[in-house]
Short mmCIF file of C-alpha atoms and ligand atoms in Angstrom, two decimals:
data_model
loop_
_atom_site.label_atom_id
_atom_site.label_comp_id
_atom_site.label_asym_id
_atom_site.label_seq_id
_atom_site.Cartn_x
_atom_site.Cartn_y
_atom_site.Cartn_z
CA GLU A 1486 142.82 176.36 112.23
CA LYS A 1487 139.37 174.18 111.48
CA GLY A 1488 139.44 174.11 115.71
CA GLY A 1489 138.88 170.10 115.44
CA TYR A 1490 136.49 169.39 113.02
CA ASP A 1491 137.47 167.67 109.56
CA HIS A 1492 136.59 170.59 106.89
CA PHE A 1493 136.13 174.35 107.43
CA MET A 1494 132.28 173.56 106.27
CA LEU A 1495 131.62 171.10 109.34
CA LYS A 1496 132.99 174.02 111.80
CA GLU A 1497 130.47 176.57 110.73
CA ILE A 1498 128.04 174.71 110.73
CA HIS A 1499 128.62 174.31 114.79
CA GLU A 1500 130.11 177.53 114.78
CA GLN A 1501 125.86 179.01 114.16
CA PRO A 1502 124.72 178.85 117.93
CA ASP A 1503 127.41 180.69 118.69
CA VAL A 1504 127.25 183.56 115.51
CA ILE A 1505 123.96 183.66 115.87
CA THR A 1506 124.44 184.48 119.36
CA ASP A 1507 127.01 187.52 118.16
CA THR A 1508 124.05 188.66 115.18
CA PHE A 1509 121.57 189.05 117.64
CA ARG A 1510 124.78 191.05 120.12
CA GLY A 1511 123.05 195.15 121.24
CA ARG A 1512 120.30 194.23 118.98
CA LEU A 1513 117.73 192.18 120.49
CA LEU A 1514 117.22 193.07 124.32
CA PRO A 1515 113.66 190.78 124.50
CA GLU A 1516 113.71 191.94 128.36
CA GLN A 1517 112.94 195.49 126.92
CA GLY A 1518 110.70 195.29 123.86
CA ILE A 1519 113.57 196.60 121.77
CA ILE A 1520 115.39 195.81 118.51
CA ARG A 1521 117.93 198.25 118.37
CA MET A 1522 119.47 198.84 114.56
CA ALA A 1523 121.80 201.51 113.53
CA GLY A 1524 121.18 200.74 109.90
CA ILE A 1525 117.58 200.62 110.75
CA GLU A 1526 117.08 203.35 113.34
CA ASP A 1527 118.98 206.01 111.09
CA ASN A 1528 116.89 205.54 108.09
CA LEU A 1529 113.10 204.53 109.23
CA GLU A 1530 111.58 207.23 108.15
CA LYS A 1531 112.53 205.82 104.50
CA PHE A 1532 111.61 202.83 105.38
CA LEU A 1533 107.88 203.56 106.45
CA LYS A 1534 107.39 205.73 103.43
CA ALA A 1535 109.00 202.82 100.48
CA ASP A 1536 106.82 202.51 98.07
CA LYS A 1537 108.69 198.58 98.41
CA ILE A 1538 111.78 196.69 99.21
CA THR A 1539 113.46 195.16 95.83
CA ILE A 1540 115.56 192.67 97.55
CA ALA A 1541 118.89 191.66 94.96
CA ALA A 1542 121.33 189.27 95.89
CA CYS A 1543 123.27 185.69 94.44
CA GLY A 1544 122.83 181.74 95.66
CA THR A 1545 122.28 181.30 98.67
CA SER A 1546 121.86 184.66 99.32
CA TRP A 1547 119.80 185.02 97.17
CA HIS A 1548 117.57 182.32 99.60
CA ALA A 1549 117.33 184.20 102.67
CA ALA A 1550 116.02 187.12 100.68
CA LEU A 1551 112.71 184.61 99.29
CA VAL A 1552 112.55 183.94 103.00
CA ALA A 1553 112.90 187.55 104.37
CA GLU A 1554 110.35 188.75 101.31
CA TYR A 1555 107.70 186.64 103.61
CA ILE A 1556 108.88 187.51 106.52
CA ILE A 1557 109.08 191.61 105.98
CA GLU A 1558 105.55 191.43 103.72
CA GLU A 1559 103.89 188.91 106.97
CA PHE A 1560 105.61 190.95 109.11
CA ALA A 1561 105.72 194.62 107.81
CA ARG A 1562 102.80 194.51 105.41
CA ILE A 1563 105.77 196.37 103.37
CA PRO A 1564 106.06 194.53 99.30
CA VAL A 1565 108.79 192.87 98.26
CA GLU A 1566 110.31 191.89 95.24
CA VAL A 1567 113.21 189.47 95.47
CA GLU A 1568 116.23 189.68 92.21
CA TYR A 1569 118.85 187.59 91.02
CA ALA A 1570 120.93 191.22 90.83
CA SER A 1571 122.10 189.51 87.41
CA GLU A 1572 118.67 189.29 85.88
CA PHE A 1573 117.60 193.11 87.73
CA ARG A 1574 120.53 195.25 86.38
CA TYR A 1575 119.75 194.04 83.24
CA ARG A 1576 116.41 194.12 82.41
CA ASN A 1577 116.17 198.76 83.05
CA PRO A 1578 114.08 197.34 86.48
CA ILE A 1579 111.47 199.52 88.33
CA ILE A 1580 112.86 201.65 91.48
CA SER A 1581 113.24 205.02 91.87
CA GLU A 1582 113.37 207.00 94.83
CA ASN A 1583 110.07 205.64 96.35
CA ASP A 1584 112.39 202.24 96.43
CA ILE A 1585 114.01 200.88 98.80
CA LEU A 1586 116.60 198.08 97.48
CA ILE A 1587 118.34 195.34 99.72
CA ALA A 1588 121.74 193.89 98.77
CA ILE A 1589 122.53 190.63 100.87
CA SER A 1590 126.53 189.28 99.98
CA GLN A 1591 127.82 187.65 102.08
CA SER A 1592 130.53 188.30 100.67
CA GLY A 1593 130.68 191.60 99.27
CA GLU A 1594 132.10 191.80 96.64
CA THR A 1595 129.75 189.56 93.79
CA ALA A 1596 129.84 191.76 90.83
CA ASP A 1597 126.54 191.12 89.66
CA THR A 1598 125.06 192.31 93.47
CA LEU A 1599 127.18 195.12 93.47
CA ALA A 1600 126.99 196.12 89.87
CA ALA A 1601 123.05 195.96 90.86
CA ILE A 1602 123.46 198.64 93.67
CA LYS A 1603 124.77 201.23 91.56
CA LEU A 1604 122.47 200.95 88.82
CA ALA A 1605 119.54 200.72 91.92
CA LYS A 1606 121.60 204.53 93.33
CA GLU A 1607 121.27 206.35 89.83
CA ARG A 1608 117.51 205.31 89.69
CA GLY A 1609 117.81 207.42 93.36
CA ALA A 1610 117.03 204.18 95.22
CA PHE A 1611 118.17 204.17 99.10
CA VAL A 1612 120.01 200.98 99.58
CA PHE A 1613 120.76 198.64 102.19
CA GLY A 1614 123.19 196.12 103.08
CA VAL A 1615 123.61 193.15 105.07
CA CYS A 1616 126.27 192.03 103.91
CA ASN A 1617 128.64 189.74 106.28
CA VAL A 1618 132.88 191.06 104.75
CA VAL A 1619 133.21 194.75 106.92
CA GLY A 1620 134.18 197.13 104.79
CA SER A 1621 134.03 195.33 101.64
CA SER A 1622 132.56 196.36 98.42
CA ILE A 1623 128.93 195.95 98.91
CA ALA A 1624 129.55 197.44 102.42
CA ARG A 1625 130.40 200.84 101.35
CA GLU A 1626 128.86 200.87 98.14
CA THR A 1627 125.28 200.97 100.34
CA HIS A 1628 123.92 204.10 102.31
CA ALA A 1629 123.30 201.94 105.08
CA GLY A 1630 123.21 198.65 105.99
CA ALA A 1631 123.37 196.12 108.72
CA TYR A 1632 126.41 193.28 109.52
CA THR A 1633 125.59 189.50 110.13
CA HIS A 1634 128.23 188.63 112.84
CA ALA A 1635 128.90 185.64 110.93
CA GLY A 1636 132.67 185.71 111.09
CA PRO A 1637 135.00 184.29 108.17
CA GLU A 1638 133.13 181.54 106.28
CA ILE A 1639 135.85 179.71 105.02
CA GLY A 1640 134.27 176.58 103.00
CA VAL A 1641 133.11 177.38 99.60
CA ALA A 1642 129.34 176.08 100.16
CA SER A 1643 127.33 178.92 102.88
CA THR A 1644 126.63 177.96 105.99
CA LYS A 1645 126.82 180.52 108.71
CA ALA A 1646 126.42 183.09 106.63
CA PHE A 1647 123.19 182.35 105.38
CA THR A 1648 122.00 181.71 108.56
CA THR A 1649 122.75 185.19 109.97
CA GLN A 1650 122.10 186.84 106.94
CA ILE A 1651 117.99 185.86 108.01
CA THR A 1652 118.28 186.84 111.83
CA VAL A 1653 119.44 189.61 110.17
CA LEU A 1654 116.43 190.48 108.01
CA THR A 1655 113.78 189.21 110.40
CA LEU A 1656 115.42 191.23 113.61
CA ILE A 1657 114.93 194.21 110.25
CA ALA A 1658 111.65 192.95 110.08
CA LEU A 1659 110.01 193.20 113.40
CA ARG A 1660 111.72 196.68 113.74
CA LEU A 1661 109.74 198.35 111.15
CA ALA A 1662 106.31 196.02 111.99
CA LYS A 1663 107.00 197.29 115.84
CA ALA A 1664 107.29 201.48 113.89
CA LYS A 1665 104.45 200.37 111.33
CA GLY A 1666 102.29 198.77 114.36
CA THR A 1667 101.32 196.06 111.83
CA LEU A 1668 102.20 193.12 114.61
CA SER A 1669 99.96 193.22 117.73
CA ASN A 1670 102.22 193.76 120.74
CA SER A 1671 102.20 190.46 121.70
CA ASP A 1672 103.05 188.98 119.29
CA TYR A 1673 105.56 191.17 118.31
CA GLN A 1674 107.03 190.19 121.92
CA MET A 1675 106.36 186.58 121.21
CA TYR A 1676 108.47 187.24 118.07
CA LEU A 1677 111.36 189.35 120.07
CA ASN A 1678 111.35 186.26 122.80
CA GLU A 1679 110.84 183.06 120.10
CA MET A 1680 114.47 184.83 118.47
CA GLY A 1681 116.56 184.47 122.00
CA THR A 1682 115.44 179.98 121.46
CA ILE A 1683 116.99 179.89 118.24
CA PRO A 1684 120.27 179.34 119.67
CA ALA A 1685 119.33 177.18 121.48
CA LYS A 1686 117.21 174.88 119.01
CA VAL A 1687 119.56 175.81 116.65
CA GLU A 1688 122.42 174.06 118.49
CA GLU A 1689 119.93 171.41 119.54
CA ALA A 1690 118.59 170.80 115.96
CA LEU A 1691 122.78 169.99 115.74
CA LYS A 1692 122.30 167.29 118.00
CA GLN A 1693 120.68 165.05 114.94
CA ASN A 1694 123.99 164.67 113.29
CA GLU A 1695 124.27 161.26 113.74
CA GLU A 1696 121.03 160.34 112.03
CA VAL A 1697 122.00 162.44 109.42
CA LEU A 1698 124.74 160.35 108.68
CA LYS A 1699 122.98 157.29 108.67
CA ILE A 1700 121.13 159.21 106.44
CA ALA A 1701 123.79 159.84 103.67
CA GLN A 1702 125.16 156.45 104.45
CA VAL A 1703 121.76 154.46 102.44
CA TYR A 1704 121.83 158.15 99.41
CA LYS A 1705 125.09 158.79 99.33
CA ASP A 1706 124.47 157.36 95.66
CA ALA A 1707 121.41 158.77 94.36
CA PRO A 1708 121.51 160.34 91.07
CA ASN A 1709 119.13 162.77 91.89
CA CYS A 1710 116.66 163.58 95.10
CA LEU A 1711 114.29 166.45 96.01
CA TYR A 1712 113.74 168.56 98.09
CA LEU A 1713 110.15 169.95 98.90
CA GLY A 1714 109.07 172.87 101.30
CA ARG A 1715 105.72 175.41 101.20
CA GLY A 1716 105.54 178.94 102.33
CA TYR A 1717 108.55 180.16 105.40
CA ASN A 1718 110.31 176.69 103.78
CA TYR A 1719 110.02 176.25 99.98
CA PRO A 1720 113.89 178.92 100.60
CA VAL A 1721 115.27 176.35 102.19
CA ALA A 1722 114.53 173.21 100.05
CA LEU A 1723 116.02 175.78 97.33
CA GLU A 1724 118.50 176.18 100.08
CA GLY A 1725 118.49 172.32 100.10
CA ALA A 1726 119.25 171.40 96.78
CA LEU A 1727 122.14 174.04 95.63
CA LYS A 1728 123.87 172.74 98.98
CA LEU A 1729 123.90 168.99 97.90
CA LYS A 1730 124.33 169.71 94.38
CA GLU A 1731 126.90 172.29 94.86
CA ILE A 1732 129.62 169.97 97.19
CA SER A 1733 128.09 166.38 96.62
CA TYR A 1734 127.70 166.87 92.62
CA ILE A 1735 124.29 165.03 92.54
CA HIS A 1736 121.57 166.32 90.62
CA ALA A 1737 118.88 167.95 93.30
CA GLU A 1738 116.23 170.51 92.69
CA GLY A 1739 114.00 172.06 95.44
CA TYR A 1740 110.43 173.24 94.58
CA PRO A 1741 106.97 174.32 96.13
CA ALA A 1742 105.84 171.38 97.64
CA ALA A 1743 102.55 171.70 96.18
CA GLU A 1744 104.35 172.44 92.39
CA MET A 1745 104.90 168.80 92.10
CA LYS A 1746 101.85 167.97 90.61
CA HIS A 1747 102.29 170.31 88.38
CA GLY A 1748 105.27 168.40 86.79
CA PRO A 1749 107.63 166.82 88.61
CA ILE A 1750 105.91 164.42 89.87
CA ALA A 1751 106.37 162.48 87.28
CA LEU A 1752 110.38 162.03 88.69
CA ILE A 1753 108.84 160.46 91.05
CA ASP A 1754 109.80 155.87 91.70
CA GLU A 1755 111.47 154.23 93.88
CA HIS A 1756 114.96 155.56 93.51
CA MET A 1757 114.32 158.91 94.22
CA PRO A 1758 115.34 160.63 97.18
CA VAL A 1759 112.78 163.19 98.31
CA VAL A 1760 114.01 165.74 101.49
CA VAL A 1761 111.22 167.03 103.00
CA VAL A 1762 110.16 169.77 105.74
CA ALA A 1763 107.66 169.34 107.14
CA GLN A 1764 107.07 171.72 109.71
CA ASN A 1765 103.45 170.89 111.89
CA GLN A 1766 102.10 174.68 111.81
CA ASN A 1767 99.90 176.08 108.57
CA HIS A 1768 100.77 174.28 106.21
CA TYR A 1769 100.93 171.24 108.15
CA ASP A 1770 97.44 169.02 106.41
CA LYS A 1771 98.83 169.51 103.09
CA ILE A 1772 102.46 168.85 103.56
CA VAL A 1773 101.15 165.44 105.44
CA SER A 1774 98.98 164.86 101.95
CA ASN A 1775 102.41 166.39 99.46
CA VAL A 1776 103.81 163.03 101.63
CA GLN A 1777 101.23 160.92 100.41
CA GLU A 1778 101.38 161.76 97.16
CA ILE A 1779 105.10 161.40 96.98
CA LYS A 1780 104.46 157.66 99.32
CA ALA A 1781 101.79 156.39 96.44
CA ARG A 1782 104.63 155.98 93.90
CA ASN A 1783 106.37 154.62 95.91
CA GLY A 1784 109.40 158.00 96.20
CA LYS A 1785 111.79 157.19 99.15
CA ILE A 1786 111.07 160.12 102.19
CA ILE A 1787 113.65 161.75 104.49
CA ALA A 1788 111.46 163.96 105.95
CA VAL A 1789 111.73 167.16 108.45
CA VAL A 1790 109.85 167.30 111.87
CA THR A 1791 108.99 168.89 114.46
CA LYS A 1792 109.51 167.13 117.59
CA GLY A 1793 106.86 164.78 118.41
CA ASP A 1794 105.43 164.72 115.20
CA THR A 1795 103.86 161.07 114.74
CA GLN A 1796 101.27 162.04 111.20
CA VAL A 1797 104.57 162.37 108.73
CA ARG A 1798 107.02 160.00 110.38
CA ASP A 1799 104.27 157.27 110.19
CA LEU A 1800 104.72 157.95 106.30
CA ALA A 1801 108.45 159.05 106.04
CA ASP A 1802 111.20 156.31 105.26
CA HIS A 1803 113.56 158.53 107.51
CA VAL A 1804 112.98 161.91 110.21
CA ILE A 1805 114.98 164.12 111.54
CA GLU A 1806 113.62 165.84 114.52
CA VAL A 1807 113.81 169.96 114.50
CA PRO A 1808 112.80 171.45 118.08
CA SER A 1809 109.49 173.86 117.84
CA ILE A 1810 109.55 177.13 116.34
CA SER A 1811 107.10 180.20 115.17
CA GLU A 1812 106.85 178.85 111.75
CA ALA A 1813 108.30 181.99 110.54
CA LEU A 1814 111.34 181.37 112.27
CA SER A 1815 111.99 178.08 111.30
CA PRO A 1816 114.50 178.00 108.54
CA ILE A 1817 116.99 179.45 110.87
CA ILE A 1818 116.37 175.41 112.13
CA THR A 1819 114.96 173.23 109.31
CA THR A 1820 118.52 174.71 107.55
CA ILE A 1821 120.54 173.08 109.59
CA PRO A 1822 119.64 169.40 109.45
CA LEU A 1823 119.81 170.44 105.46
CA GLN A 1824 123.44 171.87 105.70
CA LEU A 1825 124.67 168.56 106.95
CA LEU A 1826 123.25 166.13 104.80
CA SER A 1827 124.55 167.47 102.18
CA TYR A 1828 127.99 167.89 104.16
CA HIS A 1829 128.11 164.40 104.80
CA ILE A 1830 127.29 162.70 101.40
CA ALA A 1831 129.52 164.67 99.95
CA VAL A 1832 132.51 163.16 102.47
CA LEU A 1833 130.98 160.20 101.25
CA ARG A 1834 131.49 160.75 98.02
CA ASN A 1835 135.26 161.42 98.73
CA CYS A 1836 134.68 164.97 97.60
CA ASN A 1837 136.38 168.87 98.45
CA VAL A 1838 133.88 169.04 100.77
CA ASP A 1839 135.27 173.12 101.24
CA GLN A 1840 136.71 173.75 98.04
CA PRO A 1841 133.93 172.04 95.30
CA ARG A 1842 134.92 171.79 91.49
CA ASN A 1843 134.60 174.90 89.61
CA LEU A 1844 133.79 177.11 92.90
CA ALA A 1845 134.78 180.45 93.71
CA LYS A 1846 134.50 181.67 97.38
CA SER A 1847 133.28 184.64 96.09
CA VAL A 1848 131.98 185.88 92.82
CA THR A 1849 133.31 188.65 91.47
CA VAL A 1850 132.74 188.96 87.88
CA GLU A 1851 129.44 188.49 85.74
O1 M6R B 3239 129.13 186.55 99.03
P1 M6R B 3239 127.82 186.38 98.24
O2 M6R B 3239 126.91 186.65 99.42
O3 M6R B 3239 127.51 187.85 96.70
O4 M6R B 3239 127.75 185.26 97.29
C1 M6R B 3239 126.34 184.81 96.76
C2 M6R B 3239 126.35 183.38 96.23
O5 M6R B 3239 127.87 183.03 95.55
C3 M6R B 3239 126.80 182.42 96.99
O6 M6R B 3239 125.68 182.46 98.06
C4 M6R B 3239 127.22 180.89 96.55
O7 M6R B 3239 125.15 180.70 95.56
C5 M6R B 3239 127.53 180.38 97.77
N1 M6R B 3239 128.08 178.96 96.97
C6 M6R B 3239 126.29 178.98 98.52
O8 M6R B 3239 127.02 177.98 99.19
#
């Protein structure tokens, strides 16, 4: 049942190239320059007229929402707000019939997310679901939606659900951008073509497994760990930290890299591993200087770099190379080594990877 893997989590990590392909199937048609998603086509006018999109979710799905915020705003120029479903439902949020709520949930059963949907519906908003479990409560409660085709996710730590959520949300952003004319035709086509390369690039990122295992052996006993990223990779840092916390019980925090100097940098000394997602694009010089700041304080740097990178490699204690892709699409790739890192550390610490203490796969109580 684990397909030859020791744990469901590892199996699910390795399924990602295939399930992302499944999520694309019938939707991403680069040769025709088309993205086709029934739930969006049928409701295109609503999306185009919306004053704003609010995205409500919990945990890892909330991290996918943060990535979506950056992508939808950049590509489709629609204002997006991301809310923890648990906060949204209890704070009299500003949402009305001109708004759209997107609810993201792997299980489709998360109590707080379900309550956020009900509230948004009461206020007249159009509610769109991004769920993995077909026929789940959230899939049924929403007006329309798009499934992630990740297949059953058994490991409590979400992996393939996260990358397929980002896949679906990126397709939505591109479809809306096409309808609004907010991306040039050439950029739109370039992103479509690049989307098609993601499964192979995820496969390539998975080949870093041995490298990641070696790093895990060095840091398995660390009591703390920081994760840093900028832009599209800031949510990836949050997700990397959550994965480590959940399954290895090591205290970890994710931050936007530039926030370091506003406090967390005080934590850095020779005992602190810092995982930096350092893609060589929009913010490269900034991320290089963030890495220098850590180095100057003797922090241990584990960098996820773009293939061929030299500057960060020179500064870092360890590097994990991932294939190059446009930064907006990079979270699906950069998150892979962070999943593997948390997995290996947890296994080395003899933790119950698939069933971590105190956690349940779906949180149906608030
Ligand atoms: O099923 P959902 O996506 O609604 O679940 C949300 C969170 O409970 C979930 O992502 C949780 O944080 C995972 N354990 C993360 O790995």
